[in-house]
CSV table of C-alpha atoms in Angstrom, one decimal:
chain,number,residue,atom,x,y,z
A,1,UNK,CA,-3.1,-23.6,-17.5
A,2,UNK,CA,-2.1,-26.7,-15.8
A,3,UNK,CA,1.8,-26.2,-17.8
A,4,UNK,CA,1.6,-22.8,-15.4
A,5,UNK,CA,0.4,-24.6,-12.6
A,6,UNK,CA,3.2,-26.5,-12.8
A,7,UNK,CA,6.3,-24.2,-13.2
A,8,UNK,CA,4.7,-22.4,-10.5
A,9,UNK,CA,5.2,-25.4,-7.7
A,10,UNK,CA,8.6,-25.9,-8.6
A,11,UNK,CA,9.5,-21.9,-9.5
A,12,UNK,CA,10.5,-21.1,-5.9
A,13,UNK,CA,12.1,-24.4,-4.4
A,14,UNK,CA,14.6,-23.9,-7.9
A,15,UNK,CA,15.4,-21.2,-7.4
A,16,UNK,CA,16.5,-22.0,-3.8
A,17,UNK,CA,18.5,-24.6,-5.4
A,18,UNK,CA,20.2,-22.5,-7.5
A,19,UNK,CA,21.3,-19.7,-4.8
A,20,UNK,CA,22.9,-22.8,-2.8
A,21,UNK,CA,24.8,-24.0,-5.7
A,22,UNK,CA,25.9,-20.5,-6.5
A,23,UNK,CA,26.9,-20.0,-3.0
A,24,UNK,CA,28.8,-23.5,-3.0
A,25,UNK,CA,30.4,-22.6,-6.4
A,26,UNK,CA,31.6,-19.2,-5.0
A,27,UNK,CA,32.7,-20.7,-2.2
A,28,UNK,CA,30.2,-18.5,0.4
A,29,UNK,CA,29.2,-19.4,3.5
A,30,UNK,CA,25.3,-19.1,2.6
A,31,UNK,CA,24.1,-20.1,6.2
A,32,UNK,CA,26.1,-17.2,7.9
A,33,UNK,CA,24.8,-14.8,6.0
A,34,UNK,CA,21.6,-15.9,6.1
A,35,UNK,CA,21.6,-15.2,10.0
A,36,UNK,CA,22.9,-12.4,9.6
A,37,UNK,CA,20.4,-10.8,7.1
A,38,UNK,CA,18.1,-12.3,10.0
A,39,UNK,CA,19.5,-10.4,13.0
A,40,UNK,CA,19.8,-7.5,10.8
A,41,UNK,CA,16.4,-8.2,9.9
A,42,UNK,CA,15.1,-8.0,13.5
A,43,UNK,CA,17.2,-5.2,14.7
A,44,UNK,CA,15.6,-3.0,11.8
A,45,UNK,CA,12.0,-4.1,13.3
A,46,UNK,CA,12.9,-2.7,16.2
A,47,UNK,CA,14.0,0.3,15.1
A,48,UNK,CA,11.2,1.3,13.1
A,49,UNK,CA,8.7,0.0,15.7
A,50,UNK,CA,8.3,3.4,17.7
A,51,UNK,CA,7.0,4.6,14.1
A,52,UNK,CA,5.0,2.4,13.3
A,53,UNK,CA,3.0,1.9,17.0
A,54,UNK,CA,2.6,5.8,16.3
A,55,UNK,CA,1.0,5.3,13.2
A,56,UNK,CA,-1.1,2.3,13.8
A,57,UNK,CA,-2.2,4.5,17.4
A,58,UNK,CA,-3.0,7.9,14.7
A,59,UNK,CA,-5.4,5.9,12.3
A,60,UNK,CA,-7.4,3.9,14.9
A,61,UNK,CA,-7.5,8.2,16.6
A,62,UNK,CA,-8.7,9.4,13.6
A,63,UNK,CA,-10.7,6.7,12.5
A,64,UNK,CA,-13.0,6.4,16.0
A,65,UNK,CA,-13.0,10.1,16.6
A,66,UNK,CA,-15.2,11.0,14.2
A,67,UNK,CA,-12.5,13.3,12.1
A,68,UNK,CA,-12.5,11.3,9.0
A,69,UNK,CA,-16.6,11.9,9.0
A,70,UNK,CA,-16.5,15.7,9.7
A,71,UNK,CA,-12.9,16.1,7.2
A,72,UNK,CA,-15.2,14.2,4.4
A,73,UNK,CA,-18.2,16.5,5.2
A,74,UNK,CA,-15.6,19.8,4.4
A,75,UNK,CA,-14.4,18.2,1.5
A,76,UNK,CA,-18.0,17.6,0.1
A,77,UNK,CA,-17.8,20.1,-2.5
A,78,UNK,CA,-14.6,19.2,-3.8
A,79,UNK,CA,-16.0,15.4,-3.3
A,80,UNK,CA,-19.0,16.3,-5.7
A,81,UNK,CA,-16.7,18.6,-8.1
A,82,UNK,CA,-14.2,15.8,-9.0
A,83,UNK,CA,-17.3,13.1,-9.2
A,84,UNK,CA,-16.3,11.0,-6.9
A,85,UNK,CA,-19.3,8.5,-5.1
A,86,UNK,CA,-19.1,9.8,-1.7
A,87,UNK,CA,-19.2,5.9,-0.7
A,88,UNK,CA,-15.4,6.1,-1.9
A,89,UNK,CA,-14.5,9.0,-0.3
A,90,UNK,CA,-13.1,7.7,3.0
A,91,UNK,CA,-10.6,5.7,0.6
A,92,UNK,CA,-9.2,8.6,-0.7
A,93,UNK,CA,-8.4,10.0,2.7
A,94,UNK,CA,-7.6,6.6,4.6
A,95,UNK,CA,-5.2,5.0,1.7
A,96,UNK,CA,-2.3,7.4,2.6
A,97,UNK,CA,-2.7,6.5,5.9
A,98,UNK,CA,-3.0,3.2,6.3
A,99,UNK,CA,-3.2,-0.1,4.1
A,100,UNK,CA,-5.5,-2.5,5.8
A,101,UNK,CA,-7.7,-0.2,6.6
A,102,UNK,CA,-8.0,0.7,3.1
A,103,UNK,CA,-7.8,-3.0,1.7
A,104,UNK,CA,-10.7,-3.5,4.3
A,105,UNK,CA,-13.1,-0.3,3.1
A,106,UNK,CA,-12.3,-1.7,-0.5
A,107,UNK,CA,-13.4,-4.8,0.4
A,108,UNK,CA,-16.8,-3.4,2.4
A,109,UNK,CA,-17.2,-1.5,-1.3
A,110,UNK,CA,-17.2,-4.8,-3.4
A,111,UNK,CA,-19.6,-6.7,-1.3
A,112,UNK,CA,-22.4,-3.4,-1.0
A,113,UNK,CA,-21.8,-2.3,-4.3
A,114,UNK,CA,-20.4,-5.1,-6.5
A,115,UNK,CA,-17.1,-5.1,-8.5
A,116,UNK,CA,-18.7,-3.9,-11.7
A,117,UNK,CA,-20.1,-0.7,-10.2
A,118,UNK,CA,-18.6,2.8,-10.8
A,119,UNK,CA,-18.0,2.5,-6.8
A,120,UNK,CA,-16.2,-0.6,-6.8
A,121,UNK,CA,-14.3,0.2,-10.1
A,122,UNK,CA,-13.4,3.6,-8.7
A,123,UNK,CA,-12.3,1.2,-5.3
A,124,UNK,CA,-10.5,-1.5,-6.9
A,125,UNK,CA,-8.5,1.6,-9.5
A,126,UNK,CA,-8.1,3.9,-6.5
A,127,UNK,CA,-6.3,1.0,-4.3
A,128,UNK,CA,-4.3,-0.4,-6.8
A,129,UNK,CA,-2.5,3.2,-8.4
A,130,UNK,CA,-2.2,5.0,-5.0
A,131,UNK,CA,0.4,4.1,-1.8
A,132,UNK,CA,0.3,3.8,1.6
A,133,UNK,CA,2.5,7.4,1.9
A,134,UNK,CA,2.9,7.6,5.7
A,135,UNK,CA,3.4,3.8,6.4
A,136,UNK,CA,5.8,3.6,3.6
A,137,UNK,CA,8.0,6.6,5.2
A,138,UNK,CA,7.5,5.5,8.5
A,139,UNK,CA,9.2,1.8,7.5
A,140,UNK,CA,11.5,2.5,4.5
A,141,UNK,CA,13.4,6.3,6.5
A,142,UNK,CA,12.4,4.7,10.0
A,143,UNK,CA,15.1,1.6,8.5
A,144,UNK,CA,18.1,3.5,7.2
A,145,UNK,CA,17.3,6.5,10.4
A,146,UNK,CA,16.4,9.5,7.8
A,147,UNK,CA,14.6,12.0,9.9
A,148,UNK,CA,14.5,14.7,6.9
A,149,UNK,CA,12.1,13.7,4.6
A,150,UNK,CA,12.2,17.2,3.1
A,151,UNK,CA,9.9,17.1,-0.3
A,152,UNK,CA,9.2,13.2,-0.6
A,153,UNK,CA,5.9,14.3,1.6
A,154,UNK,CA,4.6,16.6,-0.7
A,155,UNK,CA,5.9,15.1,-3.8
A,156,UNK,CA,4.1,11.4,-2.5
A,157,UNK,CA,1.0,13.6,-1.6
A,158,UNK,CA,1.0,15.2,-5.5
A,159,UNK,CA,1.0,11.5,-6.9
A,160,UNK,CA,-1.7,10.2,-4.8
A,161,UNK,CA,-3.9,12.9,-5.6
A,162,UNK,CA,-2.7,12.4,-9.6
A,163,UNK,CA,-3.7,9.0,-8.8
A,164,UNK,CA,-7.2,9.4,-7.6
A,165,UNK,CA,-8.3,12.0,-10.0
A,166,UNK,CA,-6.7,9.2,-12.7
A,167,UNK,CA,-9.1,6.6,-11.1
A,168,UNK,CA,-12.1,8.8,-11.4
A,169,UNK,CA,-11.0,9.5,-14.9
A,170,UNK,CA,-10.4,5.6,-15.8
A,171,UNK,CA,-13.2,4.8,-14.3
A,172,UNK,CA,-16.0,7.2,-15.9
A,173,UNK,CA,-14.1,7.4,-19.7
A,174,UNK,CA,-12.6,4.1,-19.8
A,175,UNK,CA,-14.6,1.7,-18.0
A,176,UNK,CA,-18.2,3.6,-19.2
């Protein structure tokens, strides 16, 4: 473990070292381009920022006005069907949304119920095989200035839902 340890202090300040020598060897000015990967850097920030504000202002809507409670009491039967613990079930619908959020309710779901629960199996499965759908459009077409996202929506939707119903499957077969 320590031989791990080891590699791993020295992994990312060689490999550093060895993109300056190739850029020396190819003759590249490797500080120019850094800046300007930086500036390009920055100017995409501020083009997807409008997106992302809108996003960030959506969850913290839905979240404090009570719609995630009331859309969680409608999908109850479907909640129940699928064998899902109804502690989990704000996951499902806030981990398309929004990341922290969901990293945060994962974390509330370890600490109540433990990490060896159905619950926080279900949690930890749940977070780790489904994506942040709106967040990730938002950022990624918000970048390149896509404004058709035509079926990645549905076909990102279809995945996560794949996903969770796989967790709930993991979890109960797999993990007992």
């Amino acid at each position: 473990m320590e031989f791990i340890r080891s590699i791993s202090d020295f992994a990312l300040p060689a490999i550093f070292l060895i993109i300056l020598a190739a850029a020396v060897l190819k003759k590249v000015k490797a500080y120019d381009l850094f800046v300007d990967g930086a500036k390009e850097g920055i100017e995409t920030i501020i083009r997807i920022m409008p997106s992302l504000v809108g996003l960030l202002v959506a969850v913290g809507v839905f979240k404090a006005s009570g719609a995630m409670d009331i859309l969680i009491y409608i999908l109850r039967p479907l909640i129940d069907l699928l064998g899902m613990p109804p502690q989990v079930a704000p996951l499902a619908l806030l981990r398309p949304i929004s990341g922290s959020a969901s990293f945060a309710f994962v974390t509330e779901i370890i600490k109540t119920f433990g990490p060896d629960t159905f619950e926080g199996r279900v949690a930890a499965v749940m977070m780790g095989s489904t994506e942040t759908i709106f967040y990730t459009l938002a950022v990624y077409y918000g970048a390149v200035g896509i404004k058709n996202i035509r079926y990645t929506l549905i076909a990102a939707i279809m995945a996560d839902i794949i996903s969770i119903i796989a967790s709930l499957w993991a979890c109960r077969f797999v993990f007992g």
